[in-house]
């Protein structure tokens, strides 16, 4: 059976989130300061969390951002012009997905409906 250390390499001590960003609207576009954070989508209506084009916001490769669907409205991950791989919807309230920037213009969704 795999252990946590099989998936994560701890450098300079345990890693933790850099904080959270609470969003209550129906649309939010990620910003550079979201890197390493949990973006919490809290709305009763369907909502979107958009990844901007690399040409607009150049997140470093290997950036991780987690998106948590706190509200009842289903959260969908969208992307402006780059490539998004994986399931782009969060399955239900109180679930989350991880966004990983794999390459300059490619993001991967880990988890999802």
mmCIF file of N, CA, C and O in Angstrom:
data_model
loop_
_atom_site.group_PDB
_atom_site.id
_atom_site.type_symbol
_atom_site.label_atom_id
_atom_site.label_comp_id
_atom_site.label_asym_id
_atom_site.label_seq_id
_atom_site.Cartn_x
_atom_site.Cartn_y
_atom_site.Cartn_z
ATOM 1 N N UNK A 1 0.846 -1.180 0.000
ATOM 2 C CA UNK A 1 0.000 0.000 0.000
ATOM 3 C C UNK A 1 0.889 1.239 0.000
ATOM 4 O O UNK A 1 1.875 1.317 0.717
ATOM 5 N N UNK A 2 0.546 2.197 -0.817
ATOM 6 C CA UNK A 2 1.324 3.431 -0.923
ATOM 7 C C UNK A 2 1.130 4.299 0.313
ATOM 8 O O UNK A 2 0.069 4.307 0.931
ATOM 9 N N UNK A 3 2.162 5.015 0.667
ATOM 10 C CA UNK A 3 2.065 5.957 1.782
ATOM 11 C C UNK A 3 2.171 7.376 1.235
ATOM 12 O O UNK A 3 2.503 7.584 0.071
ATOM 13 N N UNK A 4 1.893 8.338 2.079
ATOM 14 C CA UNK A 4 1.948 9.736 1.675
ATOM 15 C C UNK A 4 3.308 10.096 1.091
ATOM 16 O O UNK A 4 3.395 10.836 0.125
ATOM 17 N N UNK A 5 4.354 9.537 1.650
ATOM 18 C CA UNK A 5 5.699 9.877 1.153
ATOM 19 C C UNK A 5 5.944 9.358 -0.257
ATOM 20 O O UNK A 5 6.878 9.804 -0.926
ATOM 21 N N UNK A 6 5.128 8.422 -0.743
ATOM 22 C CA UNK A 6 5.251 7.956 -2.122
ATOM 23 C C UNK A 6 4.769 9.000 -3.113
ATOM 24 O O UNK A 6 5.086 8.929 -4.296
ATOM 25 N N UNK A 7 3.963 9.964 -2.668
ATOM 26 C CA UNK A 7 3.368 10.957 -3.554
ATOM 27 C C UNK A 7 3.934 12.351 -3.384
ATOM 28 O O UNK A 7 3.829 13.176 -4.270
ATOM 29 N N UNK A 8 4.495 12.645 -2.251
ATOM 30 C CA UNK A 8 4.989 13.994 -1.972
ATOM 31 C C UNK A 8 6.425 13.932 -1.482
ATOM 32 O O UNK A 8 6.782 13.061 -0.708
ATOM 33 N N UNK A 9 7.223 14.864 -1.942
ATOM 34 C CA UNK A 9 8.576 15.013 -1.428
ATOM 35 C C UNK A 9 8.574 16.265 -0.557
ATOM 36 O O UNK A 9 8.240 17.358 -1.012
ATOM 37 N N UNK A 10 8.884 16.085 0.712
ATOM 38 C CA UNK A 10 8.887 17.218 1.631
ATOM 39 C C UNK A 10 10.271 17.863 1.625
ATOM 40 O O UNK A 10 11.256 17.237 1.961
ATOM 41 N N UNK A 11 10.319 19.085 1.192
ATOM 42 C CA UNK A 11 11.563 19.833 1.133
ATOM 43 C C UNK A 11 11.447 20.971 2.134
ATOM 44 O O UNK A 11 10.465 21.721 2.114
ATOM 45 N N UNK A 12 12.426 21.108 2.993
ATOM 46 C CA UNK A 12 12.408 22.156 4.013
ATOM 47 C C UNK A 12 11.182 22.047 4.910
ATOM 48 O O UNK A 12 10.542 23.047 5.240
ATOM 49 N N UNK A 13 10.805 20.843 5.285
ATOM 50 C CA UNK A 13 9.683 20.648 6.201
ATOM 51 C C UNK A 13 8.374 20.430 5.478
ATOM 52 O O UNK A 13 8.299 20.488 4.260
ATOM 53 N N UNK A 14 7.315 20.169 6.246
ATOM 54 C CA UNK A 14 6.003 19.895 5.649
ATOM 55 C C UNK A 14 5.479 21.077 4.844
ATOM 56 O O UNK A 14 5.691 22.232 5.198
ATOM 57 N N UNK A 15 4.777 20.762 3.772
ATOM 58 C CA UNK A 15 4.161 21.797 2.945
ATOM 59 C C UNK A 15 2.742 22.047 3.433
ATOM 60 O O UNK A 15 2.081 21.152 3.944
ATOM 61 N N UNK A 16 2.276 23.257 3.276
ATOM 62 C CA UNK A 16 0.911 23.598 3.642
ATOM 63 C C UNK A 16 0.410 24.644 2.664
ATOM 64 O O UNK A 16 1.177 25.221 1.900
ATOM 65 N N UNK A 17 -0.895 24.868 2.678
ATOM 66 C CA UNK A 17 -1.471 25.881 1.813
ATOM 67 C C UNK A 17 -0.972 27.265 2.215
ATOM 68 O O UNK A 17 -0.725 27.532 3.390
ATOM 69 N N UNK A 18 -0.877 28.148 1.251
ATOM 70 C CA UNK A 18 -0.472 29.529 1.497
ATOM 71 C C UNK A 18 -1.650 30.374 1.945
ATOM 72 O O UNK A 18 -1.509 31.555 2.186
ATOM 73 N N UNK A 19 -2.814 29.777 2.057
ATOM 74 C CA UNK A 19 -4.007 30.500 2.468
ATOM 75 C C UNK A 19 -5.180 30.102 1.609
ATOM 76 O O UNK A 19 -5.121 29.132 0.859
ATOM 77 N N UNK A 20 -6.255 30.867 1.737
ATOM 78 C CA UNK A 20 -7.437 30.595 0.932
ATOM 79 C C UNK A 20 -7.965 31.898 0.356
ATOM 80 O O UNK A 20 -7.666 32.981 0.851
ATOM 81 N N UNK A 21 -8.723 31.757 -0.704
ATOM 82 C CA UNK A 21 -9.313 32.894 -1.390
ATOM 83 C C UNK A 21 -10.795 32.590 -1.542
ATOM 84 O O UNK A 21 -11.173 31.754 -2.358
ATOM 85 N N UNK A 22 -11.639 33.237 -0.749
ATOM 86 C CA UNK A 22 -13.076 32.998 -0.770
ATOM 87 C C UNK A 22 -13.726 33.807 -1.881
ATOM 88 O O UNK A 22 -13.574 35.029 -1.942
ATOM 89 N N UNK A 23 -14.457 33.112 -2.753
ATOM 90 C CA UNK A 23 -15.175 33.747 -3.858
ATOM 91 C C UNK A 23 -16.658 33.445 -3.728
ATOM 92 O O UNK A 23 -17.038 32.297 -3.528
ATOM 93 N N UNK A 24 -17.498 34.484 -3.817
ATOM 94 C CA UNK A 24 -18.938 34.299 -3.659
ATOM 95 C C UNK A 24 -19.724 34.612 -4.933
ATOM 96 O O UNK A 24 -20.945 34.459 -4.949
ATOM 97 N N UNK A 25 -19.060 35.010 -5.991
ATOM 98 C CA UNK A 25 -19.737 35.313 -7.252
ATOM 99 C C UNK A 25 -19.942 34.070 -8.091
ATOM 100 O O UNK A 25 -19.649 32.948 -7.677
ATOM 101 N N UNK A 26 -20.434 34.270 -9.313
ATOM 102 C CA UNK A 26 -20.663 33.146 -10.216
ATOM 103 C C UNK A 26 -19.524 32.950 -11.215
ATOM 104 O O UNK A 26 -19.557 32.011 -12.007
ATOM 105 N N UNK A 27 -18.515 33.816 -11.163
ATOM 106 C CA UNK A 27 -17.374 33.685 -12.061
ATOM 107 C C UNK A 27 -16.146 34.274 -11.391
ATOM 108 O O UNK A 27 -16.200 35.361 -10.808
ATOM 109 N N UNK A 28 -15.034 33.545 -11.477
ATOM 110 C CA UNK A 28 -13.776 34.032 -10.914
ATOM 111 C C UNK A 28 -12.640 33.598 -11.823
ATOM 112 O O UNK A 28 -12.594 32.449 -12.275
ATOM 113 N N UNK A 29 -11.716 34.529 -12.109
ATOM 114 C CA UNK A 29 -10.524 34.197 -12.885
ATOM 115 C C UNK A 29 -9.320 34.194 -11.952
ATOM 116 O O UNK A 29 -9.108 35.154 -11.195
ATOM 117 N N UNK A 30 -8.553 33.112 -12.006
ATOM 118 C CA UNK A 30 -7.395 32.968 -11.136
ATOM 119 C C UNK A 30 -6.380 34.079 -11.366
ATOM 120 O O UNK A 30 -6.211 34.565 -12.487
ATOM 121 N N UNK A 31 -5.699 34.458 -10.293
ATOM 122 C CA UNK A 31 -4.632 35.455 -10.338
ATOM 123 C C UNK A 31 -3.363 34.826 -9.775
ATOM 124 O O UNK A 31 -3.419 33.806 -9.076
ATOM 125 N N UNK A 32 -2.241 35.432 -10.056
ATOM 126 C CA UNK A 32 -0.953 34.868 -9.657
ATOM 127 C C UNK A 32 -0.872 34.581 -8.165
ATOM 128 O O UNK A 32 -0.285 33.580 -7.744
ATOM 129 N N UNK A 33 -1.487 35.417 -7.344
ATOM 130 C CA UNK A 33 -1.414 35.211 -5.891
ATOM 131 C C UNK A 33 -2.228 34.003 -5.422
ATOM 132 O O UNK A 33 -2.137 33.617 -4.255
ATOM 133 N N UNK A 34 -2.992 33.351 -6.307
ATOM 134 C CA UNK A 34 -3.728 32.138 -5.942
ATOM 135 C C UNK A 34 -2.828 30.903 -5.909
ATOM 136 O O UNK A 34 -3.227 29.859 -5.381
ATOM 137 N N UNK A 35 -1.630 30.995 -6.446
ATOM 138 C CA UNK A 35 -0.715 29.852 -6.477
ATOM 139 C C UNK A 35 -0.485 29.334 -5.061
ATOM 140 O O UNK A 35 -0.182 30.098 -4.145
ATOM 141 N N UNK A 36 -0.681 28.030 -4.881
ATOM 142 C CA UNK A 36 -0.472 27.406 -3.583
ATOM 143 C C UNK A 36 -1.629 27.571 -2.612
ATOM 144 O O UNK A 36 -1.542 27.129 -1.470
ATOM 145 N N UNK A 37 -2.712 28.166 -3.045
ATOM 146 C CA UNK A 37 -3.860 28.414 -2.169
ATOM 147 C C UNK A 37 -5.034 27.512 -2.514
ATOM 148 O O UNK A 37 -5.049 26.837 -3.538
ATOM 149 N N UNK A 38 -6.061 27.566 -1.652
ATOM 150 C CA UNK A 38 -7.356 26.971 -1.934
ATOM 151 C C UNK A 38 -8.282 28.111 -2.342
ATOM 152 O O UNK A 38 -8.433 29.081 -1.602
ATOM 153 N N UNK A 39 -8.856 28.006 -3.526
ATOM 154 C CA UNK A 39 -9.865 28.965 -3.967
ATOM 155 C C UNK A 39 -11.214 28.335 -3.632
ATOM 156 O O UNK A 39 -11.543 27.259 -4.118
ATOM 157 N N UNK A 40 -11.954 29.003 -2.772
ATOM 158 C CA UNK A 40 -13.221 28.479 -2.267
ATOM 159 C C UNK A 40 -14.370 29.146 -2.998
ATOM 160 O O UNK A 40 -14.569 30.352 -2.891
ATOM 161 N N UNK A 41 -15.118 28.355 -3.762
ATOM 162 C CA UNK A 41 -16.247 28.855 -4.538
ATOM 163 C C UNK A 41 -17.521 28.627 -3.722
ATOM 164 O O UNK A 41 -17.909 27.487 -3.473
ATOM 165 N N UNK A 42 -18.148 29.720 -3.279
ATOM 166 C CA UNK A 42 -19.294 29.619 -2.379
ATOM 167 C C UNK A 42 -20.482 30.371 -2.974
ATOM 168 O O UNK A 42 -20.675 31.560 -2.724
ATOM 169 N N UNK A 43 -21.256 29.667 -3.803
ATOM 170 C CA UNK A 43 -22.419 30.269 -4.423
ATOM 171 C C UNK A 43 -23.479 29.193 -4.615
ATOM 172 O O UNK A 43 -23.159 28.049 -4.929
ATOM 173 N N UNK A 44 -24.750 29.551 -4.436
ATOM 174 C CA UNK A 44 -25.847 28.596 -4.609
ATOM 175 C C UNK A 44 -26.139 28.311 -6.076
ATOM 176 O O UNK A 44 -26.777 27.312 -6.400
ATOM 177 N N UNK A 45 -25.661 29.174 -6.969
ATOM 178 C CA UNK A 45 -25.871 28.992 -8.418
ATOM 179 C C UNK A 45 -24.623 28.385 -9.043
ATOM 180 O O UNK A 45 -23.522 28.478 -8.495
ATOM 181 N N UNK A 46 -24.802 27.790 -10.220
ATOM 182 C CA UNK A 46 -23.659 27.268 -10.963
ATOM 183 C C UNK A 46 -22.624 28.377 -11.139
ATOM 184 O O UNK A 46 -22.970 29.544 -11.322
ATOM 185 N N UNK A 47 -21.348 28.016 -11.068
ATOM 186 C CA UNK A 47 -20.284 29.021 -11.136
ATOM 187 C C UNK A 47 -19.069 28.456 -11.841
ATOM 188 O O UNK A 47 -18.947 27.249 -12.007
ATOM 189 N N UNK A 48 -18.186 29.373 -12.274
ATOM 190 C CA UNK A 48 -16.976 28.960 -12.985
ATOM 191 C C UNK A 48 -15.741 29.565 -12.338
ATOM 192 O O UNK A 48 -15.758 30.682 -11.832
ATOM 193 N N UNK A 49 -14.686 28.781 -12.388
ATOM 194 C CA UNK A 49 -13.361 29.237 -11.984
ATOM 195 C C UNK A 49 -12.502 29.123 -13.235
ATOM 196 O O UNK A 49 -12.286 28.026 -13.753
ATOM 197 N N UNK A 50 -12.041 30.252 -13.751
ATOM 198 C CA UNK A 50 -11.342 30.285 -15.031
ATOM 199 C C UNK A 50 -9.829 30.390 -14.850
ATOM 200 O O UNK A 50 -9.341 31.195 -14.053
ATOM 201 N N UNK A 51 -9.119 29.592 -15.626
ATOM 202 C CA UNK A 51 -7.656 29.680 -15.691
ATOM 203 C C UNK A 51 -7.317 30.610 -16.847
ATOM 204 O O UNK A 51 -7.668 30.318 -17.997
ATOM 205 N N UNK A 52 -6.637 31.721 -16.578
ATOM 206 C CA UNK A 52 -6.309 32.644 -17.668
ATOM 207 C C UNK A 52 -5.210 32.089 -18.574
ATOM 208 O O UNK A 52 -4.463 31.192 -18.186
ATOM 209 N N UNK A 53 -5.127 32.634 -19.768
ATOM 210 C CA UNK A 53 -4.065 32.243 -20.701
ATOM 211 C C UNK A 53 -2.697 32.535 -20.101
ATOM 212 O O UNK A 53 -2.520 33.514 -19.368
ATOM 213 N N UNK A 54 -1.732 31.697 -20.423
ATOM 214 C CA UNK A 54 -0.369 31.904 -19.953
ATOM 215 C C UNK A 54 0.162 33.273 -20.370
ATOM 216 O O UNK A 54 0.910 33.905 -19.635
ATOM 217 N N UNK A 55 -0.263 33.758 -21.517
ATOM 218 C CA UNK A 55 0.197 35.068 -21.985
ATOM 219 C C UNK A 55 -0.332 36.213 -21.122
ATOM 220 O O UNK A 55 0.250 37.288 -21.091
ATOM 221 N N UNK A 56 -1.422 35.976 -20.402
ATOM 222 C CA UNK A 56 -1.998 37.005 -19.529
ATOM 223 C C UNK A 56 -1.498 36.896 -18.090
ATOM 224 O O UNK A 56 -1.201 37.900 -17.443
ATOM 225 N N UNK A 57 -1.441 35.661 -17.572
ATOM 226 C CA UNK A 57 -0.960 35.404 -16.206
ATOM 227 C C UNK A 57 -0.032 34.201 -16.281
ATOM 228 O O UNK A 57 -0.487 33.080 -16.481
ATOM 229 N N UNK A 58 1.261 34.442 -16.145
ATOM 230 C CA UNK A 58 2.264 33.389 -16.327
ATOM 231 C C UNK A 58 2.572 32.690 -15.001
ATOM 232 O O UNK A 58 3.595 32.945 -14.365
ATOM 233 N N UNK A 59 1.661 31.784 -14.595
ATOM 234 C CA UNK A 59 1.947 30.958 -13.426
ATOM 235 C C UNK A 59 3.182 30.116 -13.741
ATOM 236 O O UNK A 59 3.315 29.615 -14.863
ATOM 237 N N UNK A 60 4.074 29.916 -12.776
ATOM 238 C CA UNK A 60 5.218 29.036 -13.026
ATOM 239 C C UNK A 60 4.761 27.596 -13.271
ATOM 240 O O UNK A 60 3.756 27.154 -12.710
ATOM 241 N N UNK A 61 5.492 26.863 -14.105
ATOM 242 C CA UNK A 61 5.236 25.444 -14.281
ATOM 243 C C UNK A 61 5.351 24.780 -12.911
ATOM 244 O O UNK A 61 6.180 25.166 -12.090
ATOM 245 N N UNK A 62 4.513 23.801 -12.642
ATOM 246 C CA UNK A 62 4.391 23.064 -11.378
ATOM 247 C C UNK A 62 3.595 23.814 -10.313
ATOM 248 O O UNK A 62 3.538 23.386 -9.163
ATOM 249 N N UNK A 63 2.936 24.913 -10.694
ATOM 250 C CA UNK A 63 2.030 25.581 -9.766
ATOM 251 C C UNK A 63 0.869 24.648 -9.455
ATOM 252 O O UNK A 63 0.378 23.943 -10.330
ATOM 253 N N UNK A 64 0.431 24.683 -8.203
ATOM 254 C CA UNK A 64 -0.755 23.919 -7.788
ATOM 255 C C UNK A 64 -1.740 24.879 -7.137
ATOM 256 O O UNK A 64 -1.372 25.673 -6.273
ATOM 257 N N UNK A 65 -2.987 24.784 -7.562
ATOM 258 C CA UNK A 65 -4.081 25.553 -6.972
ATOM 259 C C UNK A 65 -5.228 24.573 -6.749
ATOM 260 O O UNK A 65 -5.592 23.831 -7.661
ATOM 261 N N UNK A 66 -5.791 24.547 -5.548
ATOM 262 C CA UNK A 66 -6.936 23.693 -5.275
ATOM 263 C C UNK A 66 -8.197 24.538 -5.303
ATOM 264 O O UNK A 66 -8.195 25.684 -4.849
ATOM 265 N N UNK A 67 -9.269 23.988 -5.853
ATOM 266 C CA UNK A 67 -10.549 24.685 -5.939
ATOM 267 C C UNK A 67 -11.572 23.854 -5.174
ATOM 268 O O UNK A 67 -11.778 22.671 -5.472
ATOM 269 N N UNK A 68 -12.209 24.490 -4.183
ATOM 270 C CA UNK A 68 -13.160 23.837 -3.281
ATOM 271 C C UNK A 68 -14.555 24.372 -3.547
ATOM 272 O O UNK A 68 -14.766 25.587 -3.529
ATOM 273 N N UNK A 69 -15.501 23.479 -3.809
ATOM 274 C CA UNK A 69 -16.889 23.883 -4.030
ATOM 275 C C UNK A 69 -17.605 23.870 -2.687
ATOM 276 O O UNK A 69 -18.102 22.850 -2.238
ATOM 277 N N UNK A 70 -17.679 25.027 -2.052
ATOM 278 C CA UNK A 70 -18.351 25.130 -0.757
ATOM 279 C C UNK A 70 -19.865 25.286 -0.921
ATOM 280 O O UNK A 70 -20.641 24.730 -0.167
ATOM 281 N N UNK A 71 -20.276 26.065 -1.910
ATOM 282 C CA UNK A 71 -21.697 26.317 -2.135
ATOM 283 C C UNK A 71 -22.375 25.182 -2.867
ATOM 284 O O UNK A 71 -21.739 24.258 -3.380
ATOM 285 N N UNK A 72 -23.698 25.252 -2.937
ATOM 286 C CA UNK A 72 -24.490 24.208 -3.603
ATOM 287 C C UNK A 72 -24.376 24.263 -5.123
ATOM 288 O O UNK A 72 -24.582 23.254 -5.801
ATOM 289 N N UNK A 73 -24.037 25.426 -5.679
ATOM 290 C CA UNK A 73 -23.909 25.557 -7.129
ATOM 291 C C UNK A 73 -22.685 24.836 -7.654
ATOM 292 O O UNK A 73 -21.590 24.987 -7.117
ATOM 293 N N UNK A 74 -22.868 24.039 -8.713
ATOM 294 C CA UNK A 74 -21.748 23.269 -9.249
ATOM 295 C C UNK A 74 -20.680 24.183 -9.823
ATOM 296 O O UNK A 74 -20.963 25.112 -10.576
ATOM 297 N N UNK A 75 -19.433 23.893 -9.471
ATOM 298 C CA UNK A 75 -18.281 24.659 -9.960
ATOM 299 C C UNK A 75 -17.678 23.946 -11.163
ATOM 300 O O UNK A 75 -17.404 22.748 -11.116
ATOM 301 N N UNK A 76 -17.463 24.706 -12.227
ATOM 302 C CA UNK A 76 -16.823 24.204 -13.436
ATOM 303 C C UNK A 76 -15.514 24.958 -13.636
ATOM 304 O O UNK A 76 -15.474 26.178 -13.497
ATOM 305 N N UNK A 77 -14.465 24.222 -13.963
ATOM 306 C CA UNK A 77 -13.170 24.821 -14.266
ATOM 307 C C UNK A 77 -13.133 25.087 -15.765
ATOM 308 O O UNK A 77 -13.406 24.195 -16.570
ATOM 309 N N UNK A 78 -12.805 26.322 -16.138
ATOM 310 C CA UNK A 78 -12.685 26.680 -17.550
ATOM 311 C C UNK A 78 -11.271 27.209 -17.784
ATOM 312 O O UNK A 78 -10.547 27.523 -16.846
ATOM 313 N N UNK A 79 -10.907 27.311 -19.050
ATOM 314 C CA UNK A 79 -9.589 27.835 -19.400
ATOM 315 C C UNK A 79 -9.746 28.743 -20.616
ATOM 316 O O UNK A 79 -10.557 28.464 -21.512
ATOM 317 N N UNK A 80 -8.992 29.831 -20.625
ATOM 318 C CA UNK A 80 -9.156 30.834 -21.669
ATOM 319 C C UNK A 80 -8.721 30.310 -23.038
ATOM 320 O O UNK A 80 -9.536 30.197 -23.947
ATOM 321 N N UNK A 81 -7.447 29.983 -23.198
ATOM 322 C CA UNK A 81 -6.976 29.545 -24.516
ATOM 323 C C UNK A 81 -6.016 28.369 -24.445
ATOM 324 O O UNK A 81 -5.771 27.738 -25.461
ATOM 325 N N UNK A 82 -5.468 28.078 -23.308
ATOM 326 C CA UNK A 82 -4.478 27.009 -23.194
ATOM 327 C C UNK A 82 -5.184 25.652 -23.098
ATOM 328 O O UNK A 82 -6.387 25.563 -23.247
ATOM 329 N N UNK A 83 -4.440 24.595 -22.818
ATOM 330 C CA UNK A 83 -4.980 23.244 -22.773
ATOM 331 C C UNK A 83 -5.335 22.847 -21.345
ATOM 332 O O UNK A 83 -4.546 23.052 -20.428
ATOM 333 N N UNK A 84 -6.516 22.262 -21.173
ATOM 334 C CA UNK A 84 -6.969 21.750 -19.887
ATOM 335 C C UNK A 84 -7.258 20.269 -20.046
ATOM 336 O O UNK A 84 -8.076 19.873 -20.876
ATOM 337 N N UNK A 85 -6.601 19.434 -19.245
ATOM 338 C CA UNK A 85 -6.769 17.992 -19.297
ATOM 339 C C UNK A 85 -7.423 17.532 -18.003
ATOM 340 O O UNK A 85 -7.025 17.960 -16.932
ATOM 341 N N UNK A 86 -8.402 16.660 -18.115
ATOM 342 C CA UNK A 86 -9.082 16.132 -16.932
ATOM 343 C C UNK A 86 -10.520 16.602 -16.880
ATOM 344 O O UNK A 86 -10.986 17.367 -17.724
ATOM 345 N N UNK A 87 -11.248 16.130 -15.876
ATOM 346 C CA UNK A 87 -12.654 16.468 -15.710
ATOM 347 C C UNK A 87 -12.780 17.863 -15.139
ATOM 348 O O UNK A 87 -12.210 18.166 -14.088
ATOM 349 N N UNK A 88 -13.539 18.709 -15.816
ATOM 350 C CA UNK A 88 -13.569 20.128 -15.481
ATOM 351 C C UNK A 88 -14.699 20.528 -14.533
ATOM 352 O O UNK A 88 -14.890 21.704 -14.297
ATOM 353 N N UNK A 89 -15.424 19.568 -13.977
ATOM 354 C CA UNK A 89 -16.477 19.920 -13.027
ATOM 355 C C UNK A 89 -16.194 19.266 -11.687
ATOM 356 O O UNK A 89 -15.656 18.156 -11.618
ATOM 357 N N UNK A 90 -16.582 19.967 -10.627
ATOM 358 C CA UNK A 90 -16.464 19.410 -9.282
ATOM 359 C C UNK A 90 -17.749 18.645 -9.012
ATOM 360 O O UNK A 90 -18.845 19.131 -9.281
ATOM 361 N N UNK A 91 -17.625 17.451 -8.476
ATOM 362 C CA UNK A 91 -18.735 16.526 -8.366
ATOM 363 C C UNK A 91 -19.899 16.957 -7.499
ATOM 364 O O UNK A 91 -21.055 16.718 -7.846
ATOM 365 N N UNK A 92 -19.633 17.596 -6.385
ATOM 366 C CA UNK A 92 -20.705 17.934 -5.452
ATOM 367 C C UNK A 92 -20.198 18.958 -4.447
ATOM 368 O O UNK A 92 -18.994 19.219 -4.338
ATOM 369 N N UNK A 93 -21.138 19.514 -3.713
ATOM 370 C CA UNK A 93 -20.799 20.458 -2.656
ATOM 371 C C UNK A 93 -19.824 19.800 -1.675
ATOM 372 O O UNK A 93 -19.918 18.614 -1.380
ATOM 373 N N UNK A 94 -18.880 20.572 -1.199
ATOM 374 C CA UNK A 94 -17.850 20.160 -0.234
ATOM 375 C C UNK A 94 -16.835 19.189 -0.824
ATOM 376 O O UNK A 94 -16.217 18.415 -0.101
ATOM 377 N N UNK A 95 -16.657 19.238 -2.144
ATOM 378 C CA UNK A 95 -15.583 18.491 -2.781
ATOM 379 C C UNK A 95 -14.634 19.474 -3.432
ATOM 380 O O UNK A 95 -14.953 20.651 -3.601
ATOM 381 N N UNK A 96 -13.449 18.982 -3.782
ATOM 382 C CA UNK A 96 -12.464 19.874 -4.398
ATOM 383 C C UNK A 96 -11.654 19.156 -5.448
ATOM 384 O O UNK A 96 -11.629 17.934 -5.495
ATOM 385 N N UNK A 97 -11.005 19.958 -6.300
ATOM 386 C CA UNK A 97 -10.079 19.459 -7.306
ATOM 387 C C UNK A 97 -8.758 20.205 -7.160
ATOM 388 O O UNK A 97 -8.709 21.291 -6.584
ATOM 389 N N UNK A 98 -7.718 19.607 -7.683
ATOM 390 C CA UNK A 98 -6.412 20.259 -7.749
ATOM 391 C C UNK A 98 -6.126 20.628 -9.194
ATOM 392 O O UNK A 98 -6.398 19.841 -10.106
ATOM 393 N N UNK A 99 -5.579 21.803 -9.389
ATOM 394 C CA UNK A 99 -5.124 22.250 -10.703
ATOM 395 C C UNK A 99 -3.609 22.262 -10.671
ATOM 396 O O UNK A 99 -3.002 22.882 -9.792
ATOM 397 N N UNK A 100 -2.997 21.592 -11.630
ATOM 398 C CA UNK A 100 -1.535 21.508 -11.708
ATOM 399 C C UNK A 100 -1.102 22.026 -13.063
ATOM 400 O O UNK A 100 -1.571 21.546 -14.106
ATOM 401 N N UNK A 101 -0.219 23.008 -13.050
ATOM 402 C CA UNK A 101 0.315 23.530 -14.310
ATOM 403 C C UNK A 101 1.475 22.631 -14.733
ATOM 404 O O UNK A 101 2.569 22.688 -14.189
ATOM 405 N N UNK A 102 1.209 21.796 -15.730
ATOM 406 C CA UNK A 102 2.167 20.794 -16.182
ATOM 407 C C UNK A 102 3.220 21.364 -17.125
ATOM 408 O O UNK A 102 4.364 20.944 -17.135
ATOM 409 N N UNK A 103 2.819 22.307 -17.944
ATOM 410 C CA UNK A 103 3.711 22.937 -18.924
ATOM 411 C C UNK A 103 3.234 24.375 -19.117
ATOM 412 O O UNK A 103 2.202 24.769 -18.584
ATOM 413 N N UNK A 104 3.962 25.151 -19.881
ATOM 414 C CA UNK A 104 3.652 26.581 -20.027
ATOM 415 C C UNK A 104 2.205 26.857 -20.408
ATOM 416 O O UNK A 104 1.599 27.789 -19.898
ATOM 417 N N UNK A 105 1.645 26.022 -21.268
ATOM 418 C CA UNK A 105 0.260 26.252 -21.705
ATOM 419 C C UNK A 105 -0.624 25.036 -21.474
ATOM 420 O O UNK A 105 -1.609 24.820 -22.184
ATOM 421 N N UNK A 106 -0.301 24.239 -20.453
ATOM 422 C CA UNK A 106 -1.106 23.057 -20.143
ATOM 423 C C UNK A 106 -1.364 22.923 -18.650
ATOM 424 O O UNK A 106 -0.441 22.969 -17.841
ATOM 425 N N UNK A 107 -2.639 22.787 -18.311
ATOM 426 C CA UNK A 107 -3.065 22.547 -16.933
ATOM 427 C C UNK A 107 -3.748 21.194 -16.864
ATOM 428 O O UNK A 107 -4.404 20.770 -17.804
ATOM 429 N N UNK A 108 -3.597 20.516 -15.719
ATOM 430 C CA UNK A 108 -4.240 19.232 -15.478
ATOM 431 C C UNK A 108 -5.169 19.378 -14.278
ATOM 432 O O UNK A 108 -4.773 19.940 -13.258
ATOM 433 N N UNK A 109 -6.400 18.862 -14.407
ATOM 434 C CA UNK A 109 -7.350 18.816 -13.297
ATOM 435 C C UNK A 109 -7.239 17.436 -12.656
ATOM 436 O O UNK A 109 -7.379 16.423 -13.343
ATOM 437 N N UNK A 110 -6.984 17.402 -11.378
ATOM 438 C CA UNK A 110 -6.899 16.141 -10.638
ATOM 439 C C UNK A 110 -8.140 16.063 -9.764
ATOM 440 O O UNK A 110 -8.373 16.938 -8.932
ATOM 441 N N UNK A 111 -8.918 15.029 -9.945
ATOM 442 C CA UNK A 111 -10.200 14.895 -9.245
ATOM 443 C C UNK A 111 -11.310 15.340 -10.173
ATOM 444 O O UNK A 111 -11.139 15.424 -11.381
ATOM 445 N N UNK A 112 -12.441 15.653 -9.633
ATOM 446 C CA UNK A 112 -13.564 16.126 -10.445
ATOM 447 C C UNK A 112 -14.616 15.056 -10.618
ATOM 448 O O UNK A 112 -14.420 13.901 -10.251
ATOM 449 N N UNK A 113 -15.732 15.478 -11.173
ATOM 450 C CA UNK A 113 -16.896 14.576 -11.317
ATOM 451 C C UNK A 113 -16.647 13.513 -12.347
ATOM 452 O O UNK A 113 -15.917 13.664 -13.268
#
